[in-house]
mmCIF file of C-alpha atoms in Angstrom:
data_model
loop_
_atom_site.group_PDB
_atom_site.id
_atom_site.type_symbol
_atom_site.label_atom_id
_atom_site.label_comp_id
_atom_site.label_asym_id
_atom_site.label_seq_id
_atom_site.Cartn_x
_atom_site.Cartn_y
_atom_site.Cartn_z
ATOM 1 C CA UNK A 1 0.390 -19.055 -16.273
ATOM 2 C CA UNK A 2 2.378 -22.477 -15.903
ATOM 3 C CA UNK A 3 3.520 -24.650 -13.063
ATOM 4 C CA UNK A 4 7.268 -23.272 -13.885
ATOM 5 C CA UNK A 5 9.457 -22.639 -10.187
ATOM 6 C CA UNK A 6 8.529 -19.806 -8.777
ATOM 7 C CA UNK A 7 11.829 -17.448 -8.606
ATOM 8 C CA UNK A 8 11.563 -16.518 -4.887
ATOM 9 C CA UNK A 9 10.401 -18.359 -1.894
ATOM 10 C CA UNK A 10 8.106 -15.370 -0.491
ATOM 11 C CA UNK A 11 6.163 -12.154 -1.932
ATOM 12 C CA UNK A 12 5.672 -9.510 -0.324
ATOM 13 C CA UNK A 13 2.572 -6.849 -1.740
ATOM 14 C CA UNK A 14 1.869 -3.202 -0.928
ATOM 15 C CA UNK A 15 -1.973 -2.588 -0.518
ATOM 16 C CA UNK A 16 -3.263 0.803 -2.221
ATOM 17 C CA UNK A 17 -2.240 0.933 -5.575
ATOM 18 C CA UNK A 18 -1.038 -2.054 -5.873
ATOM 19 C CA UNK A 19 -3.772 -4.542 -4.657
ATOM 20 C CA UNK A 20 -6.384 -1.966 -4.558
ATOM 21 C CA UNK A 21 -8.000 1.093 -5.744
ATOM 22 C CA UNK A 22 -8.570 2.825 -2.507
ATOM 23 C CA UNK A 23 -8.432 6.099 -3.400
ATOM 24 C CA UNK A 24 -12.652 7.188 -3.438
ATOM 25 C CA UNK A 25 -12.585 5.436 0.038
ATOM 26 C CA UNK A 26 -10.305 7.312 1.404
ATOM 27 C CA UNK A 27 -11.747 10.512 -0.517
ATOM 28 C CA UNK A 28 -15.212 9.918 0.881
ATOM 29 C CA UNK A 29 -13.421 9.697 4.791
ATOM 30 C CA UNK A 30 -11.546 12.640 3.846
ATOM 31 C CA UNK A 31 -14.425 14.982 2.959
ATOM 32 C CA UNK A 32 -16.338 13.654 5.862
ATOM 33 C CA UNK A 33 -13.098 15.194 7.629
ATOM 34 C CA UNK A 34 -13.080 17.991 6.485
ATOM 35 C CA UNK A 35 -16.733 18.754 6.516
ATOM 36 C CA UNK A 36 -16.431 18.014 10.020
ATOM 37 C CA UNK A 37 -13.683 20.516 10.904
ATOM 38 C CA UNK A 38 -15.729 23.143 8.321
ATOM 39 C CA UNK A 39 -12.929 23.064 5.885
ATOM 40 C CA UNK A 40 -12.647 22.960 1.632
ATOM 41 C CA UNK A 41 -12.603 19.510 0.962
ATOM 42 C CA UNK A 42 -9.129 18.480 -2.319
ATOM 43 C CA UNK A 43 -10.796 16.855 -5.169
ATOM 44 C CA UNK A 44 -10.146 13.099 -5.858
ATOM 45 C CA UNK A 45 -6.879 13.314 -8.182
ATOM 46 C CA UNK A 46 -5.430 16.115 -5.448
ATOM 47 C CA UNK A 47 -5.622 14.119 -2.793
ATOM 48 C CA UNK A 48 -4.962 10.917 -4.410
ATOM 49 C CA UNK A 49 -1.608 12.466 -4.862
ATOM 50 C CA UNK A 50 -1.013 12.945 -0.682
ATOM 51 C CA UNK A 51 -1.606 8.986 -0.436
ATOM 52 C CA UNK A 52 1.580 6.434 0.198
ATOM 53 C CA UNK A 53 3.475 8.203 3.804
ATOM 54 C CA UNK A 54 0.664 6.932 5.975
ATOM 55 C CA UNK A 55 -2.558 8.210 7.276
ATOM 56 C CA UNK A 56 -0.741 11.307 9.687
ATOM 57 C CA UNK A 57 1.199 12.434 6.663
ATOM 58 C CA UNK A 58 -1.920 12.169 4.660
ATOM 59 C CA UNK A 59 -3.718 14.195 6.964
ATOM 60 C CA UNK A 60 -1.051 16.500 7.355
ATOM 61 C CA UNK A 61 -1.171 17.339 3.462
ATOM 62 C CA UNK A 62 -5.040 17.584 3.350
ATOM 63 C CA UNK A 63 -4.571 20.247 5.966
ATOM 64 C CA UNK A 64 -1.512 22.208 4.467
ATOM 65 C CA UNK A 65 -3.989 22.621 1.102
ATOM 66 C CA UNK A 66 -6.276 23.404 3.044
ATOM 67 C CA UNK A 67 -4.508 26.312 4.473
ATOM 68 C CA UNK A 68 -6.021 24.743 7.959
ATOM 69 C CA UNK A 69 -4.130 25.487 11.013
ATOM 70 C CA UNK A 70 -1.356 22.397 11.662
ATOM 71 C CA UNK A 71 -2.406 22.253 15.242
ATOM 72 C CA UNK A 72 -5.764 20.640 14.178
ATOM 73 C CA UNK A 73 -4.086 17.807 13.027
ATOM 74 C CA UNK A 74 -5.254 15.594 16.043
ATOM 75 C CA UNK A 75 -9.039 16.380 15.885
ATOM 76 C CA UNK A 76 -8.853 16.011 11.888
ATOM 77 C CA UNK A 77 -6.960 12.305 12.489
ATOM 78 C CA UNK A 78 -9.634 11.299 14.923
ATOM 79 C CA UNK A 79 -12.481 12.454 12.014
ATOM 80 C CA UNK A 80 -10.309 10.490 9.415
ATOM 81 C CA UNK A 81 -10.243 7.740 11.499
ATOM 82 C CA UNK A 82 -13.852 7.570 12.411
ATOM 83 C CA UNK A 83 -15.239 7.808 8.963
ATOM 84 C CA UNK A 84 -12.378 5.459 7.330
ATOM 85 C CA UNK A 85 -13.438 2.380 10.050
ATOM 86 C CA UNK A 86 -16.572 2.786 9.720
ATOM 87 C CA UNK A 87 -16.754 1.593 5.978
ATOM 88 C CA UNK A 88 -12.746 0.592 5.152
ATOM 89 C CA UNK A 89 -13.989 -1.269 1.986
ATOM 90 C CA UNK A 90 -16.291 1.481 0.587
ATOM 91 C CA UNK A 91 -15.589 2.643 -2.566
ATOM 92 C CA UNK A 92 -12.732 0.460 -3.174
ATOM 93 C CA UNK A 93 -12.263 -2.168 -5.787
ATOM 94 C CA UNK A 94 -9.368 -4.522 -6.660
ATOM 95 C CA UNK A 95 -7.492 -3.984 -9.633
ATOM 96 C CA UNK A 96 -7.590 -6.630 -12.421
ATOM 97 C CA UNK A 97 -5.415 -9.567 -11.803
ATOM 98 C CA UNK A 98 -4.783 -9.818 -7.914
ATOM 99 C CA UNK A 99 -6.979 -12.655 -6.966
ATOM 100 C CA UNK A 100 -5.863 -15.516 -9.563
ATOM 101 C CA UNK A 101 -2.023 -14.240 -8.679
ATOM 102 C CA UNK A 102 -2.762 -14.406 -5.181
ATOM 103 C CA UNK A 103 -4.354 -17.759 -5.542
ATOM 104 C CA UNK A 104 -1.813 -19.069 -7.922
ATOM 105 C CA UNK A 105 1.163 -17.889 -5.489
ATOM 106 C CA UNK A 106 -0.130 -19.408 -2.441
ATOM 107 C CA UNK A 107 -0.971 -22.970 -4.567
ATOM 108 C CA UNK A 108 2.479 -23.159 -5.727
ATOM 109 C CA UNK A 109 3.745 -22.994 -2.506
ATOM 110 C CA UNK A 110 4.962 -19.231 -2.041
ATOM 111 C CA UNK A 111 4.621 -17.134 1.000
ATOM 112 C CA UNK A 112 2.634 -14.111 0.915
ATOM 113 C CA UNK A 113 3.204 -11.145 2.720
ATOM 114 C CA UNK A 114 1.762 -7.658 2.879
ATOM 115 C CA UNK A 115 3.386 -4.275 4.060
ATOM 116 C CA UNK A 116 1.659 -1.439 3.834
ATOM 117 C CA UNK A 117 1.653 2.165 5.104
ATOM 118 C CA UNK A 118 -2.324 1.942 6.612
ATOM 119 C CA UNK A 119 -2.896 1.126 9.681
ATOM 120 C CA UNK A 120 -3.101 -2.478 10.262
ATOM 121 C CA UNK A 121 -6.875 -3.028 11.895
ATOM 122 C CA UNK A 122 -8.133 -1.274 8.316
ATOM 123 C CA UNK A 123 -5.876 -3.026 6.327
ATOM 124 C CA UNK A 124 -6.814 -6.879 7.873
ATOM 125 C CA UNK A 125 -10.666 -5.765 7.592
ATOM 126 C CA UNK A 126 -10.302 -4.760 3.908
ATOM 127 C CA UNK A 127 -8.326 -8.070 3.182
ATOM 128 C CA UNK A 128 -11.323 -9.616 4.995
ATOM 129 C CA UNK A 129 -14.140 -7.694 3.387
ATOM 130 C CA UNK A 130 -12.718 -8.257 -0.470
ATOM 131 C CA UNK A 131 -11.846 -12.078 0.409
ATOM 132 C CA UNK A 132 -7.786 -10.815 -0.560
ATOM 133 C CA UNK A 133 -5.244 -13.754 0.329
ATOM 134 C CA UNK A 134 -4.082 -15.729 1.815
ATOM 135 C CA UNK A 135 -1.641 -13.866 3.698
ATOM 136 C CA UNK A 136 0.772 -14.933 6.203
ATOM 137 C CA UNK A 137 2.407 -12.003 7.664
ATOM 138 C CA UNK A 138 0.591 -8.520 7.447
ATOM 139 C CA UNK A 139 2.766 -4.945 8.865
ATOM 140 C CA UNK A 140 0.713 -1.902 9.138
ATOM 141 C CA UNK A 141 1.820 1.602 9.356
ATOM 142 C CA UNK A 142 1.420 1.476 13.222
ATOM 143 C CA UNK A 143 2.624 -1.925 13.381
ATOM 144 C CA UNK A 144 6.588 -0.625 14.593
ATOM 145 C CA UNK A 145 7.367 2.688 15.587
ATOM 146 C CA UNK A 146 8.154 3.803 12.295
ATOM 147 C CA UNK A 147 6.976 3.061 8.715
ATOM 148 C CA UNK A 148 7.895 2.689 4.772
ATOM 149 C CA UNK A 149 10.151 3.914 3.926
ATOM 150 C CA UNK A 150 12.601 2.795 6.333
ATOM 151 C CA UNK A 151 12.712 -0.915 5.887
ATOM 152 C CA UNK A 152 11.603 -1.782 9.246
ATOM 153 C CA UNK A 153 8.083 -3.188 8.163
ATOM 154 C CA UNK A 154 9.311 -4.661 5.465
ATOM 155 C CA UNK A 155 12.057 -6.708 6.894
ATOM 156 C CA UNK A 156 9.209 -7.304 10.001
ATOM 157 C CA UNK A 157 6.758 -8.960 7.639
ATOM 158 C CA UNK A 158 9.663 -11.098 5.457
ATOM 159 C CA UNK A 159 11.173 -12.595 9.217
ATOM 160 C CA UNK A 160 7.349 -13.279 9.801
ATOM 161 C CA UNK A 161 7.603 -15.521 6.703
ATOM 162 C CA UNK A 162 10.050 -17.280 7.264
ATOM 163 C CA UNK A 163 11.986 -15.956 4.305
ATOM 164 C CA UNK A 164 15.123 -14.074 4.059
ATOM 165 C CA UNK A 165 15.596 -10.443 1.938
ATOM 166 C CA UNK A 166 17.624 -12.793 -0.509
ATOM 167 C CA UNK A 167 14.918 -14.882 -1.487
ATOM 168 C CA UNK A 168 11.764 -12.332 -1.307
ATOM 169 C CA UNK A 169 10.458 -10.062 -3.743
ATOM 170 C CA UNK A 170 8.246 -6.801 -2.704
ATOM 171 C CA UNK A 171 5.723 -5.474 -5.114
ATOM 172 C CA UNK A 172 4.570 -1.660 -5.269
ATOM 173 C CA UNK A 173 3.556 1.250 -7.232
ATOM 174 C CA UNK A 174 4.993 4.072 -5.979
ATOM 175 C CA UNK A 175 8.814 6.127 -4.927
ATOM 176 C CA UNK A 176 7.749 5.089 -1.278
ATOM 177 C CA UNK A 177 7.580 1.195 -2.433
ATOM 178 C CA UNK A 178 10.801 1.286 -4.433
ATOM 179 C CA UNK A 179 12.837 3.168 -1.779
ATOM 180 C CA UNK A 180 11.805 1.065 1.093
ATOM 181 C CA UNK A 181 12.847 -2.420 -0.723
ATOM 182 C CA UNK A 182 16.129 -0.674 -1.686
ATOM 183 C CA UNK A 183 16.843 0.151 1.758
ATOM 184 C CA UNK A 184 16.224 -3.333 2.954
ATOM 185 C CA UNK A 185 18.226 -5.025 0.232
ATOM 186 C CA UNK A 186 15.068 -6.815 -1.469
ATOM 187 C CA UNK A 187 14.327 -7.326 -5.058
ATOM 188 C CA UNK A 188 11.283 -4.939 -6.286
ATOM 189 C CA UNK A 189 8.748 -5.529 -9.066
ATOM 190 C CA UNK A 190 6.835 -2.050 -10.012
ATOM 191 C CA UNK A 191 3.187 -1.575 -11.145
ATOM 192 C CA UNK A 192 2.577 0.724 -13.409
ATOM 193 C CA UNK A 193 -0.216 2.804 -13.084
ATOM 194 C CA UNK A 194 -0.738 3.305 -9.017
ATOM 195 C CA UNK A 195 -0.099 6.256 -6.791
ATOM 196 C CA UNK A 196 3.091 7.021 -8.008
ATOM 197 C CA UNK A 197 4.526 9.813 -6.218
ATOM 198 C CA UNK A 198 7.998 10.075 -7.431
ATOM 199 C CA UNK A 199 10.752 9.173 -9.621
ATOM 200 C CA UNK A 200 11.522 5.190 -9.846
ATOM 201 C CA UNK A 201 14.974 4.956 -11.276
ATOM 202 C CA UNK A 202 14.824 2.561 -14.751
ATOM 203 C CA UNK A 203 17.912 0.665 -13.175
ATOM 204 C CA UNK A 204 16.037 0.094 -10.079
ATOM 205 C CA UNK A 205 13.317 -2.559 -9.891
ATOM 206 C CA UNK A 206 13.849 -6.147 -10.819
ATOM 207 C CA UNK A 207 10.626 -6.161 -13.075
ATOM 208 C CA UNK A 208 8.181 -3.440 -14.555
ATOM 209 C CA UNK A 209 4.825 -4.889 -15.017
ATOM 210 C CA UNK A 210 1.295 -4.145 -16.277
ATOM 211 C CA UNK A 211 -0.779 -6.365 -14.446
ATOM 212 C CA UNK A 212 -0.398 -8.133 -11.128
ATOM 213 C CA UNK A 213 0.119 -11.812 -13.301
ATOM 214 C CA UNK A 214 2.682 -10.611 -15.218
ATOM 215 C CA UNK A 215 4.626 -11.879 -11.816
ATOM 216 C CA UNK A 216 3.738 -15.586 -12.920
ATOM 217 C CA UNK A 217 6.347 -17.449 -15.112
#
């Protein structure tokens, strides 16, 4: 790391994947779903594969392997919901390099940004609860009417900065990620190893990375 200019005036993160390793959180809240509504419970790698369209469309999926009826999809949201809040931190852990990037971002004068497809009152608590920032500008899933990846959020949380598509860079790890910062006209760095859940063109992002620092100069 060296006190070279930053490239871009404002960064913008994704959450699960990227910051964090949410996944046996949001596996524990699942099978206390599904225990609830007396249905199989997917292993950890299945469902981490339904994570990155939001909580409904995770739901949705659990269901559909499930064979569950789709009409339950309410009562299994308000389970999900009730076991997730209670304990949004639980089971997850930050992957290696996100605080001293974080820290180093902010101290050379960047604005930081998070958009993310879980809803926002989780999202702020586990920022709070893992001591994650500082952020400026924070978009949940249920912060518009509509989520990544239309590039609603994204372009929500960069006006919230201050900053302009231009001069902001969004960071993800999954199809979802890359999509939504191609639709808003903002350069994308990719992490490897997250919940990838589809193709990332090798023309696409503006960087491929490792590690979270690998964003330093």
């Amino acid at each position: 790391m060296t006190d070279a200019p930053l490239p871009y005036a404002a960064y913008v993160f994704d959450l699960d994947g990227t910051l964090i390793d949410s996944a046996p959180g949001i596996h524990a809240a699942v099978a206390s779903m599904c225990a609830e509504l007396d249905l199989p419970a997917p292993d950890l790698e299945t469902m981490t594969g339904f994570i990155g369209n939001g909580v409904p469309t995770l739901i949705a999926r659990v269901l559909a392997w499930a064979e569950a009826d789709p009409d339950r999809h309410p009562e299994a949201l308000a389970a999900f919901t009730r076991a997730y809040e209670a304990d949004p931190a639980g089971g997850t852990t930050i992957l290696p390099g996100v605080p001293e990037t974080l820290r180093a971002l902010a101290t050379r004068g960047a604005r930081i940004g998070l958009c993310t497809n879980k809803p926002a009152a989780p999202a702020r608590a586990i920022l709070d609860l893992l001591a994650l920032g500082p952020f400026h500008a924070v978009a949940g899933g249920d912060t518009l009417s509509v989520h990544k990846p239309d590039p609603a959020p994204l372009l929500h949380v960069i006006a919230a900065l201050g900053a302009t598509p231009d001069t902001t860079l969004y960071i993800g790890d999954s199809a979802v990620d890359w999509t939504t910062a191609d639709a808003a006209n903002v350069d994308y760095a990719h992490l490897h190893g997250g919940y990838q859940n589809g193709r990332i063109p090798a023309q696409g992002p503006a960087q491929w990375i490792d590690i979270l620092s690998d964003l330093l100069p």
